[in-house]
């Protein structure tokens, strides 16, 4: 059965507008309808004035559509375009939210999630990370891990991720193929690291190879996804301590060979000892190393940026490079408290990264929380910060959700494509369900761990989701308008056997709409 | 059907020994058997040499027991004591762990979990907290919220909690009754706050009432639980800014009226503005205010203790008062980074508190994580801290789990009763299940969010649980040897219809033991 040409989403929509008026980003909360063309997966229109099922059906009628699945004699032979309806159920405190964008995640490190002991960055790399990555010469192992990473990140609402893979071409190509198959947007980077490190045998065989091996990956990705709708290559010099100057120059030249230039990602200024080592080797600041070697471009993602000087921030802003803020990782490895507000003040675009497995959790939502927490603790790094200044540094829930959506979209150079519910954007979205409100009957966490008591407004419900939500609240995930994940439990709502039929029942209320429609006609 | 006199737990046991040899607490990981008398719920013995079902059955035989449920002709008329077997399934990466102790939680604030915006302590109290607590004059409302709090905390493995209630006697008594009914250990405190605050009408009617009203609560609790097996009263002066000196004196005298003296709980040194206000009013340090008014006793719980001077730490240590460390709350409200290592160095006993709803999560495990994170970030509060010193400040996973179990037990003055798997201790425990290892088949978080890949040792599995676990991993919870919570999904393991029958199958393997037993006899 062909998919209907339109999908009409109905219920509460929450996103972050592109613009803000004051210090903080404020949630935009709409109740109404939004429709997507299933040809290109883009949002064709919104109508926030639609109320109730009557309003919904009036909208359908005014558009000249007919609801898919209503194959009664009245509709069976209609030539009108069919529309599928997906409802966010108000009783279950459901809402649509843009998909999360994870701007920094090391896919092969996923099996090490939570394993870092009491180590800091440089020791942790040698002890946990390099041995794990090295094992990805085994493509079978890579397949098991990468499938799980994609499954987990989708289940956490990550519709787009910028992945570091390993140095291995076959496993990196496999990661791209698996993302494409799963329908997740992804930037895929083969890790480049040619600087000889006596402590590890995990490195590129030569500087030439460190650059040239990327061509195989680029070719593969362009072959499986010529328009880059899902997967794109991203050049990935690991960090200044792991790359030679020739390799950095070569990668910068390789990026510029393409139109538009290829994406680039690396690490910067994560840990003070690392910063000192970089300055000792190169005789210049960390940002200047990358600037000198052509790696600071408008399509560059710099992970961490915890200890940048004001001069470095200005350099990065001037080149238009972007930052991936990874608060869970920075706290776990004790790297430091990133002053996000100062990066934003400098005019740098910032997104969030899970940085698995320096970060212990593949969930962007966990990093929304950690971004809020770190911004509240930052004042304690400097006794001279006044109460007023401290308050300005704080990221609100809205600010952190902006970083997780619009901010991340800018970081992966998709600001006009994803991150919000603007007309023309791709329907990359999550259906969040907080569950029914607490009544006399208690629940002990089986369904999810957010408790709505019924007195909360929608802004407060979103705050509760941010602070206590997890993958259990992610009922469904779409990329390019296509369903790419749904919670297993939702099978109980399935109302027909066709491949897309379950969607009908996501909110269960759509059944009500169906019945209401028939009543309307009757 | 009467309960069998013994329960035999079999599988992997993880706890924190009372003593440590180096800087960090190390996990003790045992595989074997532990048995509990169902008369008093205490651990009667352990045998870490038991291997496999053969060993288990040999142990049963050597004890002169017969496995409950084996009502075949061979056993039906046996006079031998019966034993019920509960197995932690190795295939499902299950282990037994001591129940968590939440040393600081405001039960009535639970509906505000996650609601604090960008406010700090004193504004947050007026905006969110006092209006919520005031509503607990409605006992019906209190019942709905308190039932949910108890259900949620049990589901998160909290076997013992020290609760702040509200100023209301009926609702406070109800909380005690509900804890007793649910089988959760609890200290129950009516909040005392008689200092007139023009900004709120939520306060005790007078200083005399602030002291005297507690007698009603004490009487109720002593009536429903004469031996204090589950619930005990705890005197609860809110904090120095909310109590008059006369009230503090009166509460100290009331505590001393009892043998042993009553527990006391309050807040100390959470926020720098609060500390300054206390010193401005009283003309002395925060700790000295409590010392002067008799509130620092060996049964006193001081929540927060973020900004104490060394002198104050010495005062608290000398009086034997305890500290509840609430890292999630301190980060959420931007209160500060508590230097836990320095409290321990001063000889102060420390436990963990969720501090709902300054803390956003009723999970102690979340606070284990946050305690680790804050200890790693503390170095950044002071540029003069060297790498070596910084490393000493770090709490390992073992250290934080110690605080959550043994540390908390000391804080609630139950160090000899709960917090570990020592013979003679009460069986207050959780069965943690990490699920089967990841294979070719991916899972997207439906069961739980910990992924075991099969290469991890038990210490690493515990680390993964700490960093990615949640209530989904808590398969069962016992207090005093009695089952008080089990995950709903576990019904699928039920093997017989009797009220305790499900336990038989917790690990499913016990069925195997049953079969093995019959084979052994056959």
Tab-separated table of C-alpha atoms in Angstrom, chain B residues 16 168 188 227 289 325 331 342 367 413 424 431 476 492 510 516:
chain	number	residue	atom	x	y	z
B	16	UNK	CA	30.994	-1.919	50.245
B	168	UNK	CA	0.904	19.955	59.369
B	188	UNK	CA	9.479	11.299	59.696
B	227	UNK	CA	9.865	-0.502	68.429
B	289	UNK	CA	24.205	28.619	65.934
B	325	UNK	CA	25.455	15.480	50.848
B	331	UNK	CA	24.138	21.874	41.306
B	342	UNK	CA	37.350	17.457	53.365
B	367	UNK	CA	23.032	11.401	43.391
B	413	UNK	CA	22.198	5.901	63.121
B	424	UNK	CA	23.445	-9.959	61.647
B	431	UNK	CA	18.141	-7.077	43.095
B	476	UNK	CA	13.125	-6.233	43.455
B	492	UNK	CA	6.339	-12.891	33.415
B	510	UNK	CA	15.697	-21.228	40.585
B	516	UNK	CA	18.373	-30.090	39.449
